Amino acid sequence: MESIGSAPGPPLAPADSALRTEAQEALAALTGRADVGFRDGQFEAISALVEERRRVLVVQRTGWGKSAVYFLAALLQRRRGAGPALIISPLIALMRDQVAAARRAGVRAEAMSSANPTQWEDIEQALEADELDVLLVSPERLVNPRFRAEQLPRLVQRCGLLVIDEAHCISDWGHDFRPDYRRLRDLVAELGDQVPVLATTATANSRVVADVAEQLGSRGEGASAVLTLRGALTRDSLRLGCLTLPDDRSRLEYLAQHLDELPGSGIIYTLTVSAAEDLADLLDRPGRRVRTYTGRTDSEERAELEQALKDNEVKALAATSALGMGFDKPDLGFVVHLGAPSSPVAYYQQVGRAGRATDTAEVLLLPGREDRAIWEYFATASMPAQADADAVLAELARSGAPLSTPALEARVDVKRSSLELLLKVLAVEGAVEAVRGGWVATGASWTYDAERYENVARARRAEQQAMLEYERLQPGDPQQCRMMFLARQLDDDTAAPCGRCDVCAGPWYPLPESGSQTASAPASASAPASASPSGGPGSSREAVSRLLDRVGVPVDPRKQWPQGLDRLEVTSEAGEPLRGNIPPGERVEEGRVLARMSDLGWAVPLRHLLAVDEDGRRVDAELTPAIAQRVVEVLKDWDWAQRPAAVVSVPSTTRPTLVRRLASGIARTGRMQDLGELGLAPGAAPLHGARNSAFRVAALWGRFTVPPQLTEAIAAMDGAPILLVDDEIDTRWTMTIAGRALRRAGSGPVLPLALAQVS
């Protein structure tokens, strides 16, 4: 692998070559500036692609101009008679910006994604007529049977340039690895050595660079090695800081009080969807718009929100990582993180959205106590399990016909999101294939690579530890600097102290009024915070209290049976299949929990109460006075149509003391009849893991009984509502099945109540 760093060196083509003149003119058209020049490495990459048809990996910071390289190379290739460029781009937001930028340079570009299916036919016709210079597609398109069968072979045959944007996604070691990206190894091999290939990223350490370069490597005899152009990754415009506050209330009060002091418009990242939604509700007010942008936001609304941020019509978007790679607002004024990402590299990628065309932008991290628990959840959720893979392959082989994802879900005990990820991994590794009608096994030999997954897991744990080290950097240490720390995590050894961050220059952000100790600023350095235009400290505290002191979170009841119960031999008491709607007379009502585990505020004490030990077993802890009082508040605020007259608890095999005392305490405080608990079928064992809906129902079917004395008590209640109590709600099927047992025993409405909603 040939490599060129950020230091100036001999150009790969003569400085006065005709290609450079042509490329310079095209660059002026792209940027709209006649005086613009190439940055170090840009023309070298273009020359290697156009004149030498090489495979090139560009690792440069955000804002360096990677998109200019591939659009200009595509245009120059087309002028030389080559076919259209195929650009693999991971995000719809990124595609929209890339298409607009290409068209400004006179490059005829279109994108095919889930956001524009009605335009696919027109795009296909334009490709057939050779009227497109660039086609952008997502890596997921490569899995689509129709695209793979009809469009991809023709694109491969005519492709004049392949571009893999955000190429760190190819690598297991990249912070944002995506299984579909690994298909690109096969695509690169199909192209042959005469088609130039460009891979670009701003976030790749040496391990990722080596991995990506290996996957790009030409296999032809005598072919040139991959050329890696790597520049310095430090960003002079960013002013980094980290402020550790004691709890969610303090962090939210700080943000509400000081948001208006941040320059321009920006992004506030959160680790969960519910945190983003709560944050937007807190900060949005007349004259200061704050909106939510998450994976739940539909594509049309995403485009509107992105444009509103670009046009400075909102102060901020409260966003998850769904707003990440490729979003282009050169004058983005700030990035704040309410909770730390699990990797310094992922953090660098997100903060890199700011300050691309401004002298300064402010970047502040507000870490939370819940961060590590959230990191662990996502880390374990992303790793496929061997037992699940074996089960999927066995079912596909047994079927002999394509199986859709819902059909597979009814055959293997794997949660839908995990099943979809697993199918992608198996497809990339050649064990399964997406066809019309679903998935089939290819019959190819496949072995679960336990060593690779363990190595990746080890790397993820090291990244988490590095993120904690970033948070602990202290002001005044001449050997440390936040920007230097991030750059060195990306193996950029050219980085030096920036002189701007809070470690180099002291806190640049207002410190809390209370002068509480922070990780990056000693309490002795604190100064009173000025009142903000948004109403000052008092109104900020009131707004935060309204958010965190909300009483209870509604939980919707299940209304339909999952598909596939007949295959699991789950039938009604009359032997009839369970499908379609759950009869209204057998459903539970809308329930309540104190909080969701992903919420701000109450999630932290609930997470401590509902902890598990080192062996993964649930701890049967005592209810704390604060949480007990919170339960009372939820009950007082519940707007039920008729007050419940009695309490029944779900029998727990893991937290029997907690659940029973919770139920009896509610009955005593609310002056309701304590009817005890439902019966448990003989030999019922603890339920482990988050099963998919069909298998969860099968595991619960017949688990609960209604003892004779409970049936007698229900009959005497004359249809009055019953409160059904448990510790957690996850899939909602436990409450559905237990509540159905009560309804079939003659009870009135059943109202589920639990301490927390897990998912």
PDB file of C-alpha atoms in Angstrom, residues 170-306:
ATOM      1  CA  ILE A 170     -16.552  -1.385   5.264  1.00  0.00           C
ATOM      2  CA  SER A 171     -14.390  -2.331   8.204  1.00  0.00           C
ATOM      3  CA  ASP A 172     -15.368  -4.317  11.278  1.00  0.00           C
ATOM      4  CA  TRP A 173     -13.065  -1.961  13.146  1.00  0.00           C
ATOM      5  CA  GLY A 174     -14.786   1.217  11.937  1.00  0.00           C
ATOM      6  CA  HIS A 175     -16.941   3.070  14.445  1.00  0.00           C
ATOM      7  CA  ASP A 176     -20.009   2.753  12.186  1.00  0.00           C
ATOM      8  CA  PHE A 177     -19.566  -0.694  10.603  1.00  0.00           C
ATOM      9  CA  ARG A 178     -22.473  -1.673   8.353  1.00  0.00           C
ATOM     10  CA  PRO A 179     -22.829  -5.228   7.086  1.00  0.00           C
ATOM     11  CA  ASP A 180     -24.098  -4.152   3.655  1.00  0.00           C
ATOM     12  CA  TYR A 181     -20.869  -2.235   3.068  1.00  0.00           C
ATOM     13  CA  ARG A 182     -18.867  -5.446   3.106  1.00  0.00           C
ATOM     14  CA  ARG A 183     -20.536  -6.413  -0.184  1.00  0.00           C
ATOM     15  CA  LEU A 184     -18.380  -3.788  -1.817  1.00  0.00           C
ATOM     16  CA  ARG A 185     -15.364  -6.097  -1.688  1.00  0.00           C
ATOM     17  CA  ASP A 186     -17.079  -8.334  -4.233  1.00  0.00           C
ATOM     18  CA  LEU A 187     -18.210  -5.361  -6.300  1.00  0.00           C
ATOM     19  CA  VAL A 188     -14.646  -4.011  -6.457  1.00  0.00           C
ATOM     20  CA  ALA A 189     -13.399  -7.422  -7.581  1.00  0.00           C
ATOM     21  CA  GLU A 190     -16.025  -7.591 -10.352  1.00  0.00           C
ATOM     22  CA  LEU A 191     -14.964  -4.260 -11.856  1.00  0.00           C
ATOM     23  CA  GLY A 192     -11.524  -5.322 -12.998  1.00  0.00           C
ATOM     24  CA  ASP A 193      -8.362  -3.274 -12.806  1.00  0.00           C
ATOM     25  CA  GLN A 194      -9.212  -0.773 -15.534  1.00  0.00           C
ATOM     26  CA  VAL A 195     -11.958   0.892 -13.487  1.00  0.00           C
ATOM     27  CA  PRO A 196     -10.623   3.404 -10.946  1.00  0.00           C
ATOM     28  CA  VAL A 197     -11.938   3.099  -7.385  1.00  0.00           C
ATOM     29  CA  LEU A 198     -12.013   5.853  -4.773  1.00  0.00           C
ATOM     30  CA  ALA A 199     -12.770   5.293  -1.091  1.00  0.00           C
ATOM     31  CA  THR A 200     -13.150   8.288   1.236  1.00  0.00           C
ATOM     32  CA  THR A 201     -13.540   8.804   4.962  1.00  0.00           C
ATOM     33  CA  ALA A 202     -12.757  11.320   7.664  1.00  0.00           C
ATOM     34  CA  THR A 203     -12.712   8.812  10.504  1.00  0.00           C
ATOM     35  CA  ALA A 204     -10.266   5.975  10.069  1.00  0.00           C
ATOM     36  CA  ASN A 205      -7.383   4.984  12.286  1.00  0.00           C
ATOM     37  CA  SER A 206      -4.454   2.959  10.964  1.00  0.00           C
ATOM     38  CA  ARG A 207      -6.202  -0.359  11.570  1.00  0.00           C
ATOM     39  CA  VAL A 208      -9.255   0.723   9.556  1.00  0.00           C
ATOM     40  CA  VAL A 209      -7.072   2.214   6.816  1.00  0.00           C
ATOM     41  CA  ALA A 210      -5.185  -1.076   6.426  1.00  0.00           C
ATOM     42  CA  ASP A 211      -8.413  -3.088   6.418  1.00  0.00           C
ATOM     43  CA  VAL A 212     -10.103  -0.886   3.795  1.00  0.00           C
ATOM     44  CA  ALA A 213      -6.988  -0.762   1.621  1.00  0.00           C
ATOM     45  CA  GLU A 214      -6.786  -4.556   1.696  1.00  0.00           C
ATOM     46  CA  GLN A 215     -10.402  -4.815   0.530  1.00  0.00           C
ATOM     47  CA  LEU A 216      -9.754  -2.314  -2.271  1.00  0.00           C
ATOM     48  CA  GLY A 217      -6.550  -4.013  -3.386  1.00  0.00           C
ATOM     49  CA  SER A 218      -6.274  -4.918  -7.069  1.00  0.00           C
ATOM     50  CA  ARG A 219      -5.975  -8.615  -7.816  1.00  0.00           C
ATOM     51  CA  GLY A 220      -4.725  -8.198 -11.356  1.00  0.00           C
ATOM     52  CA  GLU A 221      -1.165  -9.188 -12.137  1.00  0.00           C
ATOM     53  CA  GLY A 222       1.164  -6.194 -12.126  1.00  0.00           C
ATOM     54  CA  ALA A 223      -1.537  -3.840 -10.817  1.00  0.00           C
ATOM     55  CA  SER A 224      -0.559  -0.802  -8.766  1.00  0.00           C
ATOM     56  CA  ALA A 225      -0.932  -0.834  -5.005  1.00  0.00           C
ATOM     57  CA  VAL A 226      -3.707   1.141  -3.355  1.00  0.00           C
ATOM     58  CA  LEU A 227      -2.685   4.787  -3.014  1.00  0.00           C
ATOM     59  CA  THR A 228      -3.553   6.197   0.418  1.00  0.00           C
ATOM     60  CA  LEU A 229      -3.685   9.979   0.737  1.00  0.00           C
ATOM     61  CA  ARG A 230      -3.891  10.881   4.376  1.00  0.00           C
ATOM     62  CA  GLY A 231      -3.885  14.370   5.837  1.00  0.00           C
ATOM     63  CA  ALA A 232      -3.865  15.991   9.256  1.00  0.00           C
ATOM     64  CA  LEU A 233      -7.208  15.500  11.018  1.00  0.00           C
ATOM     65  CA  THR A 234      -7.140  18.376  13.505  1.00  0.00           C
ATOM     66  CA  ARG A 235      -9.773  21.082  13.059  1.00  0.00           C
ATOM     67  CA  ASP A 236      -8.582  24.597  13.880  1.00  0.00           C
ATOM     68  CA  SER A 237     -12.090  26.045  13.999  1.00  0.00           C
ATOM     69  CA  LEU A 238     -13.412  23.793  16.759  1.00  0.00           C
ATOM     70  CA  ARG A 239     -13.285  24.867  20.395  1.00  0.00           C
ATOM     71  CA  LEU A 240     -13.769  21.704  22.422  1.00  0.00           C
ATOM     72  CA  GLY A 241     -14.942  21.380  25.993  1.00  0.00           C
ATOM     73  CA  CYS A 242     -16.326  18.846  28.453  1.00  0.00           C
ATOM     74  CA  LEU A 243     -18.476  19.738  31.451  1.00  0.00           C
ATOM     75  CA  THR A 244     -19.444  16.980  33.885  1.00  0.00           C
ATOM     76  CA  LEU A 245     -22.542  17.791  35.928  1.00  0.00           C
ATOM     77  CA  PRO A 246     -23.997  15.655  38.723  1.00  0.00           C
ATOM     78  CA  ASP A 247     -27.296  14.528  37.164  1.00  0.00           C
ATOM     79  CA  ASP A 248     -29.796  14.913  34.350  1.00  0.00           C
ATOM     80  CA  ARG A 249     -31.538  17.800  36.074  1.00  0.00           C
ATOM     81  CA  SER A 250     -28.302  19.793  36.225  1.00  0.00           C
ATOM     82  CA  ARG A 251     -27.453  19.035  32.592  1.00  0.00           C
ATOM     83  CA  LEU A 252     -30.884  20.019  31.330  1.00  0.00           C
ATOM     84  CA  GLU A 253     -30.982  23.197  33.407  1.00  0.00           C
ATOM     85  CA  TYR A 254     -27.573  24.124  32.044  1.00  0.00           C
ATOM     86  CA  LEU A 255     -28.666  23.604  28.439  1.00  0.00           C
ATOM     87  CA  ALA A 256     -31.964  25.429  28.879  1.00  0.00           C
ATOM     88  CA  GLN A 257     -30.168  28.379  30.454  1.00  0.00           C
ATOM     89  CA  HIS A 258     -27.245  28.663  28.040  1.00  0.00           C
ATOM     90  CA  LEU A 259     -28.497  27.448  24.663  1.00  0.00           C
ATOM     91  CA  ASP A 260     -29.077  30.991  23.398  1.00  0.00           C
ATOM     92  CA  GLU A 261     -25.460  31.877  24.148  1.00  0.00           C
ATOM     93  CA  LEU A 262     -24.172  29.336  21.637  1.00  0.00           C
ATOM     94  CA  PRO A 263     -23.378  30.839  18.220  1.00  0.00           C
ATOM     95  CA  GLY A 264     -25.718  30.421  15.277  1.00  0.00           C
ATOM     96  CA  SER A 265     -27.565  27.164  14.788  1.00  0.00           C
ATOM     97  CA  GLY A 266     -26.372  23.711  15.743  1.00  0.00           C
ATOM     98  CA  ILE A 267     -27.013  20.118  16.708  1.00  0.00           C
ATOM     99  CA  ILE A 268     -27.581  18.661  20.168  1.00  0.00           C
ATOM    100  CA  TYR A 269     -26.865  14.931  20.049  1.00  0.00           C
ATOM    101  CA  THR A 270     -28.459  12.455  22.456  1.00  0.00           C
ATOM    102  CA  LEU A 271     -27.907   8.718  22.847  1.00  0.00           C
ATOM    103  CA  THR A 272     -31.563   7.675  22.641  1.00  0.00           C
ATOM    104  CA  VAL A 273     -34.675   8.651  20.724  1.00  0.00           C
ATOM    105  CA  SER A 274     -36.694   9.420  23.856  1.00  0.00           C
ATOM    106  CA  ALA A 275     -33.944  11.734  25.158  1.00  0.00           C
ATOM    107  CA  ALA A 276     -33.976  13.653  21.854  1.00  0.00           C
ATOM    108  CA  GLU A 277     -37.761  13.986  21.998  1.00  0.00           C
ATOM    109  CA  ASP A 278     -37.690  15.136  25.631  1.00  0.00           C
ATOM    110  CA  LEU A 279     -34.914  17.617  24.928  1.00  0.00           C
ATOM    111  CA  ALA A 280     -36.747  19.211  22.012  1.00  0.00           C
ATOM    112  CA  ASP A 281     -39.888  19.521  24.149  1.00  0.00           C
ATOM    113  CA  LEU A 282     -37.849  21.263  26.836  1.00  0.00           C
ATOM    114  CA  LEU A 283     -35.884  23.682  24.660  1.00  0.00           C
ATOM    115  CA  ASP A 284     -38.433  24.584  21.980  1.00  0.00           C
ATOM    116  CA  ARG A 285     -40.187  27.874  22.637  1.00  0.00           C
ATOM    117  CA  PRO A 286     -41.476  30.917  20.728  1.00  0.00           C
ATOM    118  CA  GLY A 287     -38.546  32.676  19.106  1.00  0.00           C
ATOM    119  CA  ARG A 288     -36.245  29.691  19.585  1.00  0.00           C
ATOM    120  CA  ARG A 289     -37.246  26.640  17.607  1.00  0.00           C
ATOM    121  CA  VAL A 290     -35.768  23.273  18.542  1.00  0.00           C
ATOM    122  CA  ARG A 291     -36.933  20.175  16.694  1.00  0.00           C
ATOM    123  CA  THR A 292     -36.367  16.402  16.945  1.00  0.00           C
ATOM    124  CA  TYR A 293     -34.450  14.364  14.343  1.00  0.00           C
ATOM    125  CA  THR A 294     -34.140  10.619  14.961  1.00  0.00           C
ATOM    126  CA  GLY A 295     -34.426   7.266  13.245  1.00  0.00           C
ATOM    127  CA  ARG A 296     -38.192   7.518  13.760  1.00  0.00           C
ATOM    128  CA  THR A 297     -38.414  10.710  11.708  1.00  0.00           C
ATOM    129  CA  ASP A 298     -39.791   9.937   8.240  1.00  0.00           C
ATOM    130  CA  SER A 299     -37.706  10.802   5.186  1.00  0.00           C
ATOM    131  CA  GLU A 300     -39.841  13.739   4.043  1.00  0.00           C
ATOM    132  CA  GLU A 301     -39.719  15.380   7.461  1.00  0.00           C
ATOM    133  CA  ARG A 302     -35.961  14.734   7.685  1.00  0.00           C
ATOM    134  CA  ALA A 303     -35.425  16.713   4.486  1.00  0.00           C
ATOM    135  CA  GLU A 304     -37.507  19.586   5.851  1.00  0.00           C
ATOM    136  CA  LEU A 305     -35.627  19.606   9.153  1.00  0.00           C
ATOM    137  CA  GLU A 306     -32.230  19.505   7.450  1.00  0.00           C
TER     138      GLU A 306
END
